[in-house]
Short mmCIF file of C-alpha atoms in Angstrom, two decimals:
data_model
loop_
_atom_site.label_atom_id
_atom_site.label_comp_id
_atom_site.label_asym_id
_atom_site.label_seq_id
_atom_site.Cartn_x
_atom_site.Cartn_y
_atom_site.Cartn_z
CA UNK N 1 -64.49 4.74 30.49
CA UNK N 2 -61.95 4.64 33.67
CA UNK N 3 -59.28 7.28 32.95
CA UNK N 4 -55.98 5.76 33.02
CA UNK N 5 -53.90 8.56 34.74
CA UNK N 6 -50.39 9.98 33.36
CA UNK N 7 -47.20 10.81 35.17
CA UNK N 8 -46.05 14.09 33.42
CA UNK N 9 -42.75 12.29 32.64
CA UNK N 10 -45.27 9.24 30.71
CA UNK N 11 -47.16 12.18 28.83
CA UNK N 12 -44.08 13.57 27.32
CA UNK N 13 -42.27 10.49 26.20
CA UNK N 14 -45.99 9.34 24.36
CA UNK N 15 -46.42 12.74 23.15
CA UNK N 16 -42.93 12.93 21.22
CA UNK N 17 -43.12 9.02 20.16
CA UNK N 18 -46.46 9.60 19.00
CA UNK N 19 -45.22 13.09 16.97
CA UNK N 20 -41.73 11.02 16.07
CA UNK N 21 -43.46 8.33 14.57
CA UNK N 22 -46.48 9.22 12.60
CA UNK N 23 -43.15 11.38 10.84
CA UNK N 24 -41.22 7.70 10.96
CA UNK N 25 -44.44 6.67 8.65
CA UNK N 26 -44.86 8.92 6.19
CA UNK N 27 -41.30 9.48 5.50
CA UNK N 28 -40.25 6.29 5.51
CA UNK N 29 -43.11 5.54 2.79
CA UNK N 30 -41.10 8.28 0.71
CA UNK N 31 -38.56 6.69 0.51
CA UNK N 32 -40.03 3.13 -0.22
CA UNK N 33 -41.50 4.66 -3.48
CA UNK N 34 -38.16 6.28 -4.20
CA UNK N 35 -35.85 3.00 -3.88
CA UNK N 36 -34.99 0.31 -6.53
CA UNK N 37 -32.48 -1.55 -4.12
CA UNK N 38 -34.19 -4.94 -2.64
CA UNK N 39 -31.81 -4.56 1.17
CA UNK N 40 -32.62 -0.95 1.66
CA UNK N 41 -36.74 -1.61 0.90
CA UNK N 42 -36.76 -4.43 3.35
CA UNK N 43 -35.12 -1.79 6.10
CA UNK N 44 -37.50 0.46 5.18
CA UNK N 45 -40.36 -1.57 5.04
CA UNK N 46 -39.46 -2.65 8.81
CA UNK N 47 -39.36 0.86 9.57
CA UNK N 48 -42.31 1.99 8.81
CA UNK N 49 -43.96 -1.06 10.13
CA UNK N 50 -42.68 -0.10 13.63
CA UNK N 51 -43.39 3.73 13.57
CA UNK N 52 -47.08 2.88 12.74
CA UNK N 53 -47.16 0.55 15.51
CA UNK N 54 -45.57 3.11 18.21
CA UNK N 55 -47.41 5.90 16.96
CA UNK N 56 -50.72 4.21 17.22
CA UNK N 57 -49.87 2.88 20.94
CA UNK N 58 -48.60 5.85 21.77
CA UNK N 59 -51.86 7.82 20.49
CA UNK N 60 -54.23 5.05 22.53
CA UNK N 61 -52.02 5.48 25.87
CA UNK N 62 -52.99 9.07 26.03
CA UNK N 63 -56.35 8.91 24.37
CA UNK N 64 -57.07 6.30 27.63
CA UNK N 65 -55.67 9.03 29.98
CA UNK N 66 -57.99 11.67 28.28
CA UNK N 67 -55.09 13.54 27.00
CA UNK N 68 -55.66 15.60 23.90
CA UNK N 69 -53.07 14.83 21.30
CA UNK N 70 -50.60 16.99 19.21
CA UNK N 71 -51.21 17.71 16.09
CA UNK N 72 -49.70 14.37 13.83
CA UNK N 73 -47.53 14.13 10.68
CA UNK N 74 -50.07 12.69 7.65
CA UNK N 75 -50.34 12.64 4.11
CA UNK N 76 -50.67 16.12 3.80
CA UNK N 77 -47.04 16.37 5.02
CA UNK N 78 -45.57 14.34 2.13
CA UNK N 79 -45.48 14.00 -1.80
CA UNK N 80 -45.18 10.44 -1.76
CA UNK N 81 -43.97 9.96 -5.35
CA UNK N 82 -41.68 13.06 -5.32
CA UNK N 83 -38.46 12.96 -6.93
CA UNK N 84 -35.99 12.05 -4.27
CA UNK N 85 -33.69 14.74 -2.28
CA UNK N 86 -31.53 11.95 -1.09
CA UNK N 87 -29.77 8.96 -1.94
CA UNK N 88 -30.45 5.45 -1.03
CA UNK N 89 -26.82 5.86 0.56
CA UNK N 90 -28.06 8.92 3.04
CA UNK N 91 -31.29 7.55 3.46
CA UNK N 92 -29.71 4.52 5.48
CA UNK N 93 -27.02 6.96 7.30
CA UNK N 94 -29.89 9.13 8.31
CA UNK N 95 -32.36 6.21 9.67
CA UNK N 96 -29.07 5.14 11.13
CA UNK N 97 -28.37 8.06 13.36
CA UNK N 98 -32.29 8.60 13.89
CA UNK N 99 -32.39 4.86 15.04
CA UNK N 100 -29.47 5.56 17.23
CA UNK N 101 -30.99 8.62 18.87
CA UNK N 102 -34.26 6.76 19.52
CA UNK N 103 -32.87 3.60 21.76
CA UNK N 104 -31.44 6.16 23.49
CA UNK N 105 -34.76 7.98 24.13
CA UNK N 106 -36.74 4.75 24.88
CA UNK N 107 -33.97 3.84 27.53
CA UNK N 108 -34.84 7.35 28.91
CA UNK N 109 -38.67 6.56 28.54
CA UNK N 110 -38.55 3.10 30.49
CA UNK N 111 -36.09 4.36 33.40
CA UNK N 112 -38.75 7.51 34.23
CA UNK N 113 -42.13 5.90 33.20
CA UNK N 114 -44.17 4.44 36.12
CA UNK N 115 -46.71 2.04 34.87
CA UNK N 116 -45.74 -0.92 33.87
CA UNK N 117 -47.74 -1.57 30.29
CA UNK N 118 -46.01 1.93 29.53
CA UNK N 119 -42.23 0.49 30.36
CA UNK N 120 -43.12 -2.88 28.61
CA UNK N 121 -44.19 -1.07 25.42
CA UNK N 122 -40.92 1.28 25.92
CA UNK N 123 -38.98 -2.05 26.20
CA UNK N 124 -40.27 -3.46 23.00
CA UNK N 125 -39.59 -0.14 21.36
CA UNK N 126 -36.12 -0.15 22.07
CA UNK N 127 -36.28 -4.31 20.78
CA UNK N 128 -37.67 -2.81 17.60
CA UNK N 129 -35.20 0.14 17.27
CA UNK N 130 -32.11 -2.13 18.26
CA UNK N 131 -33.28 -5.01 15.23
CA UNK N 132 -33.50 -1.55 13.08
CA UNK N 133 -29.96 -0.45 13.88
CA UNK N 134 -28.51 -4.21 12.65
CA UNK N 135 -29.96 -3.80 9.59
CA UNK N 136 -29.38 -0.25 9.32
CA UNK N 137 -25.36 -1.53 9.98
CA UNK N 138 -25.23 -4.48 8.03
CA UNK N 139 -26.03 -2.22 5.17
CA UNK N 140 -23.41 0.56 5.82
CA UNK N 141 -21.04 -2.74 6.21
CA UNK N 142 -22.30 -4.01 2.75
CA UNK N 143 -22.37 -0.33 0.86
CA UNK N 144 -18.61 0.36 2.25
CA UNK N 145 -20.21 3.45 3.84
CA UNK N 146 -18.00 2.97 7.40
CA UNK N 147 -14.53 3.59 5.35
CA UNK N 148 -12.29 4.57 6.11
CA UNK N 149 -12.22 1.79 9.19
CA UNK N 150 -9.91 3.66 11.90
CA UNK N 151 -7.89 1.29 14.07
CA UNK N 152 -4.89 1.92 16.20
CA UNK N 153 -2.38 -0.34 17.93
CA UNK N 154 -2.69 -2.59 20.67
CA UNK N 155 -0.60 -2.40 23.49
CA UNK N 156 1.62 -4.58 24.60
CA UNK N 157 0.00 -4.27 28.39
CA UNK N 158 -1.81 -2.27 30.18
CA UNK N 159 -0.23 0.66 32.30
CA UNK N 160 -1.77 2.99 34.86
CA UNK N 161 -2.04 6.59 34.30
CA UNK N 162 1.36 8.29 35.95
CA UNK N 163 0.81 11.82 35.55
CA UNK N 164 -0.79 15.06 34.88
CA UNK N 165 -0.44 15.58 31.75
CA UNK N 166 -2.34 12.73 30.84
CA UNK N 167 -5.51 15.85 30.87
CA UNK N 168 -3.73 18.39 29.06
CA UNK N 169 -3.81 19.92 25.68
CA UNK N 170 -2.23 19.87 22.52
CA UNK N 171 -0.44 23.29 23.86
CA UNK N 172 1.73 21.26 25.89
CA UNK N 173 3.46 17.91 26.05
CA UNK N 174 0.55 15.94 25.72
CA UNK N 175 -0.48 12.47 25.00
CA UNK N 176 -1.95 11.17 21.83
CA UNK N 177 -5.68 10.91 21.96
CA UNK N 178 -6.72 7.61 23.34
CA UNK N 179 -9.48 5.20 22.11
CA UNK N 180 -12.59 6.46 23.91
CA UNK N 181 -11.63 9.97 22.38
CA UNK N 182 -11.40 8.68 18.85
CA UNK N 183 -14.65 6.78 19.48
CA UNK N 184 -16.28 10.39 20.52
CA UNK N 185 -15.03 12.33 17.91
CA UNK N 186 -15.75 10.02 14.82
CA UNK N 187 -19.26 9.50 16.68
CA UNK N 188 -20.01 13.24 17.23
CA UNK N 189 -18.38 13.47 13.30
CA UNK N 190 -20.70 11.44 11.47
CA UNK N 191 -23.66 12.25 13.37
CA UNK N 192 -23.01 16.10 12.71
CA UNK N 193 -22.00 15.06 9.07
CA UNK N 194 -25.12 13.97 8.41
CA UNK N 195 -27.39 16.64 9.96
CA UNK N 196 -25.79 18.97 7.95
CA UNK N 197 -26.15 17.18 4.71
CA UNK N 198 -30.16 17.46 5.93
CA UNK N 199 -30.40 21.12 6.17
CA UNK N 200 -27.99 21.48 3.48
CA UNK N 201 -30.79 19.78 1.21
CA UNK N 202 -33.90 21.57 3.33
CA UNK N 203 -32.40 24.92 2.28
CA UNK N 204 -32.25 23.81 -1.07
CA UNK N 205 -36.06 23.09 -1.95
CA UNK N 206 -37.60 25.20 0.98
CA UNK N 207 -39.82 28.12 0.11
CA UNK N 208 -39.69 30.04 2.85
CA UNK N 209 -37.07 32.57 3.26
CA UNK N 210 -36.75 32.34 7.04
CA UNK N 211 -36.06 28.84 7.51
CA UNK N 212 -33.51 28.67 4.38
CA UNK N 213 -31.70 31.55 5.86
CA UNK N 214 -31.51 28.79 9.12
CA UNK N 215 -30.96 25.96 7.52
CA UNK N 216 -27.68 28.14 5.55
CA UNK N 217 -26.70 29.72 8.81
CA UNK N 218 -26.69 25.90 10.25
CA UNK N 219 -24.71 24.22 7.55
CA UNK N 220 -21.75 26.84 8.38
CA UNK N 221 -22.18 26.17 12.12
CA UNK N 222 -21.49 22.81 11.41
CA UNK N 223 -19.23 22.66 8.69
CA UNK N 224 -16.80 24.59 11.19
CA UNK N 225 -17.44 21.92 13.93
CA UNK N 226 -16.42 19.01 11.27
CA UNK N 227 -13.26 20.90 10.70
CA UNK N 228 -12.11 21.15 13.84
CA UNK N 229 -13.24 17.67 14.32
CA UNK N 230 -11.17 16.51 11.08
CA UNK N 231 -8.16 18.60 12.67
CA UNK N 232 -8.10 16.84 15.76
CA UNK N 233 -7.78 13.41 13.90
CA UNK N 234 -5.26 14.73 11.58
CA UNK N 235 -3.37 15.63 14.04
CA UNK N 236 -3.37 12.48 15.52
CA UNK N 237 -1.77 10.72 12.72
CA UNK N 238 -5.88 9.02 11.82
CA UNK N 239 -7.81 9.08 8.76
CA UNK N 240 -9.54 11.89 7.02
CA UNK N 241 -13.28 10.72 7.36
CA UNK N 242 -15.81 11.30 4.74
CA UNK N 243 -18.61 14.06 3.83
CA UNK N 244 -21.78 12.88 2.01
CA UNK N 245 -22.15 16.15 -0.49
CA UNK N 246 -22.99 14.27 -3.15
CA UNK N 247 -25.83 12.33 -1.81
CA UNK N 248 -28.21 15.31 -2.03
CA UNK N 249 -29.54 14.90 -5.15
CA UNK N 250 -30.61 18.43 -7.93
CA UNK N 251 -34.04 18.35 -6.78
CA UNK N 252 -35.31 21.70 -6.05
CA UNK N 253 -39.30 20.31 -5.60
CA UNK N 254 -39.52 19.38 -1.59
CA UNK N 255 -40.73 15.79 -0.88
CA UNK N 256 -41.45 17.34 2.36
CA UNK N 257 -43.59 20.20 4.14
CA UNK N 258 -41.79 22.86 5.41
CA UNK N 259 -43.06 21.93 8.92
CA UNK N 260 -41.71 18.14 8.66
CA UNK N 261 -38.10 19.34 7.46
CA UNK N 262 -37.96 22.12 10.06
CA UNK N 263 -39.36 19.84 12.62
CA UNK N 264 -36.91 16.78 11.81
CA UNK N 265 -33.88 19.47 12.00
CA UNK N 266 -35.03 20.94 15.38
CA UNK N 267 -35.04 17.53 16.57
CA UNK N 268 -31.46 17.01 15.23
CA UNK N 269 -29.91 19.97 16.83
CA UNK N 270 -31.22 18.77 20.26
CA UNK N 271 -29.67 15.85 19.51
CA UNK N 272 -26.49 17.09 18.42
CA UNK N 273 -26.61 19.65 21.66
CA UNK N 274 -27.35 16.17 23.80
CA UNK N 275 -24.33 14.53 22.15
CA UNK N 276 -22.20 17.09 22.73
CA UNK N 277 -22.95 17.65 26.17
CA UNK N 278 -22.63 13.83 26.92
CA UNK N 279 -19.41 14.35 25.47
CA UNK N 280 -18.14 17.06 27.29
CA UNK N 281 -18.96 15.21 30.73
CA UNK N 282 -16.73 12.09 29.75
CA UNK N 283 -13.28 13.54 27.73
CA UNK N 284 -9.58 13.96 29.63
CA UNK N 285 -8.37 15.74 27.58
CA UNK N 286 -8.51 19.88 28.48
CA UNK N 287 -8.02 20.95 24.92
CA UNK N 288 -11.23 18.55 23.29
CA UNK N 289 -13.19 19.87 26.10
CA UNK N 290 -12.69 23.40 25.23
CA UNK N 291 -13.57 22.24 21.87
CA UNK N 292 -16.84 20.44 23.00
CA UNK N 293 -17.54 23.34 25.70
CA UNK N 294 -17.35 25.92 22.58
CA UNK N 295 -19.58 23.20 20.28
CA UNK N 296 -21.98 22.61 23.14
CA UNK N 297 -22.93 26.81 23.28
CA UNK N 298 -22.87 27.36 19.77
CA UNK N 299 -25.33 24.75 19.08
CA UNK N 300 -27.59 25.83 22.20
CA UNK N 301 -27.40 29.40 20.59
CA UNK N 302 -28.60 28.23 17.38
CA UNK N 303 -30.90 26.15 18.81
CA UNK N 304 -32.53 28.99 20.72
CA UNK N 305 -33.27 30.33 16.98
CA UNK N 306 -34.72 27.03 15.23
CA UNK N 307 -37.50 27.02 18.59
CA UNK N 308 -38.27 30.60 17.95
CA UNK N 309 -38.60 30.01 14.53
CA UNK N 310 -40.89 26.39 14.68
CA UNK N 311 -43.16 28.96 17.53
CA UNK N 312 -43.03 31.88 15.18
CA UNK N 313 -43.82 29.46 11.90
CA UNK N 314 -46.68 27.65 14.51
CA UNK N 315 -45.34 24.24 14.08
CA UNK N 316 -44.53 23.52 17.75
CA UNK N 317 -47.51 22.09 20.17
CA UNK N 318 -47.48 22.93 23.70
CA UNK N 319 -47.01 20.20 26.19
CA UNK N 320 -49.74 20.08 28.87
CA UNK N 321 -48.73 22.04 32.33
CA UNK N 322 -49.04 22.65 35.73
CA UNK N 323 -51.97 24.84 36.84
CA UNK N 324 -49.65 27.31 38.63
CA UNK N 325 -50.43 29.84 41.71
#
């Protein structure tokens, strides 16, 4: 067989589609035996259907290129029939946000792949994931789950930005925040809300002292961040937003193995770290940068400790790498 050669760039976004998805299966299947409600099933059912396709392109791309591949997520990973840690209502905000994070990765893949059958199967990724994150909206729409609805006024014309203070803080005469500002921090709020509400419940049914102490040390991280997040709109004169507590359900029995959760939360804190930063790079305003700037290095610092931990635990493959001198 004619090796079909790699870029380095096209071996890492296989490698973490193929990882990402055979998870996207098995999880997904979860919570398919978990749900009575017909909408969220049909989601689901999509979802998996789509993981199980990536993942198995994803595996043949780099068997072709005689890569060897990680090691997958499988039925030893998950009690399918376990009583539920979440609710049908976090469920859909999590495959939300997951969904969301993923077009932006396969936008990422397709721009710095090189072959073409790579970007076309990159381009019908993001296809899938953007049909995924309708669905995954129409149901938030439909469940009430995007209340309270912020809106603010509309101008009566557009006027150019006349002076300084326009960047500054709320230590000085400063402007209200302006739309793309909201849009950022009730972005940045439910995406954090939600990872937190994961490790919340990981900490709850995990066994292993370690990675609950992690998973508890997280949850404050965070809650802080939402706080300062919920003080900002507050301040602003805009609507508390909500926490999702109460969809972790009293299971202390993990659906999960501890290497799935820990994974799925190391990928949500370099998410969260990637949010931020994108953040930070876009705001006017001094005082949410400092903010962002501050949220940016204490998630990098945590994150630090969730790779140590998924090396020290040996759940993290290594990425193939250059010979060296």
């Amino acid at each position: 067989m004619v090796m079909k050669k790699l870029t380095p760039a096209e071996i890492t976004n296989l490698w973490n589609n193929y990882i990402a998805n055979t998870m996207g299966v098995w999880v997904s299947r979860h919570f398919i035996a978990n749900t009575q409600d017909p909408a969220v099933l049909k989601m689901l059912k999509f979802a998996e259907n789509i993981a199980f396709k990536e993942s198995e392109q994803s595996k043949l791309f780099l068997v072709e290129s005689g890569q060897p591949l990680p090691q997958p997520f499988d039925e030893h990973d998950i009690k399918i029939n376990a009583v539920p840690l979440f609710t049908d209502n976090y469920v859909i905000l999590l495959k939300y946000g997951l969904t969301q994070a993923a077009m932006t990765v396969h936008a990422l893949s397709i721009n710095t792949s090189s072959r073409s059958d790579i970007r076309m199967f990159f381009q019908t990724c993001l296809e899938d994931s953007s049909n995924l994150l309708n669905q995954c909206v129409d149901l938030i729409q439909f469940k009430g789950l995007h209340h309270p609805e912020i809106h603010i006024p509309i101008p009566d014309k557009i006027e150019k930005v006349e002076e300084q203070n326009f960047l500054t803080g709320i230590f000085s005469d400063t402007r209200p925040i302006n739309a793309l500002e909201i849009g950022q921090l009730v972005y940045n709020y439910h995406a954090t809300e939600v990872h937190k509400e994961f490790i919340k419940g990981a900490a709850q049914v995990s066994s292993s002292k370690d990675l609950q102490e992690n998973y508890q040390r997280g949850t404050k991280i965070f809650e802080k961040q939402l706080e300062v997040f919920q003080l900002v709109l507050s301040q602003n004169g805009l609507p508390k937003l909500p926490t999702w507590e109460t969809e972790i359900l009293d299971t202390t029995e993990s659906p999960f193995s501890e290497r799935l959760m820990f994974f799925k939360h190391a990928a949500l804190t370099s998410q969260t770290a990637a949010r931020y930063g994108a953040t930070l790079s876009s705001t006017t305003r001094k005082d949410l940068g400092s903010h962002f700037m501050r949220f940016l290095g204490e998630t990098l610092k945590y994150g630090e400790d969730v790779a140590n931990l998924m090396i020290k635990n040996k759940f993290l493959d290594q990425l193939p790498i250059a010979k060296g001198e």
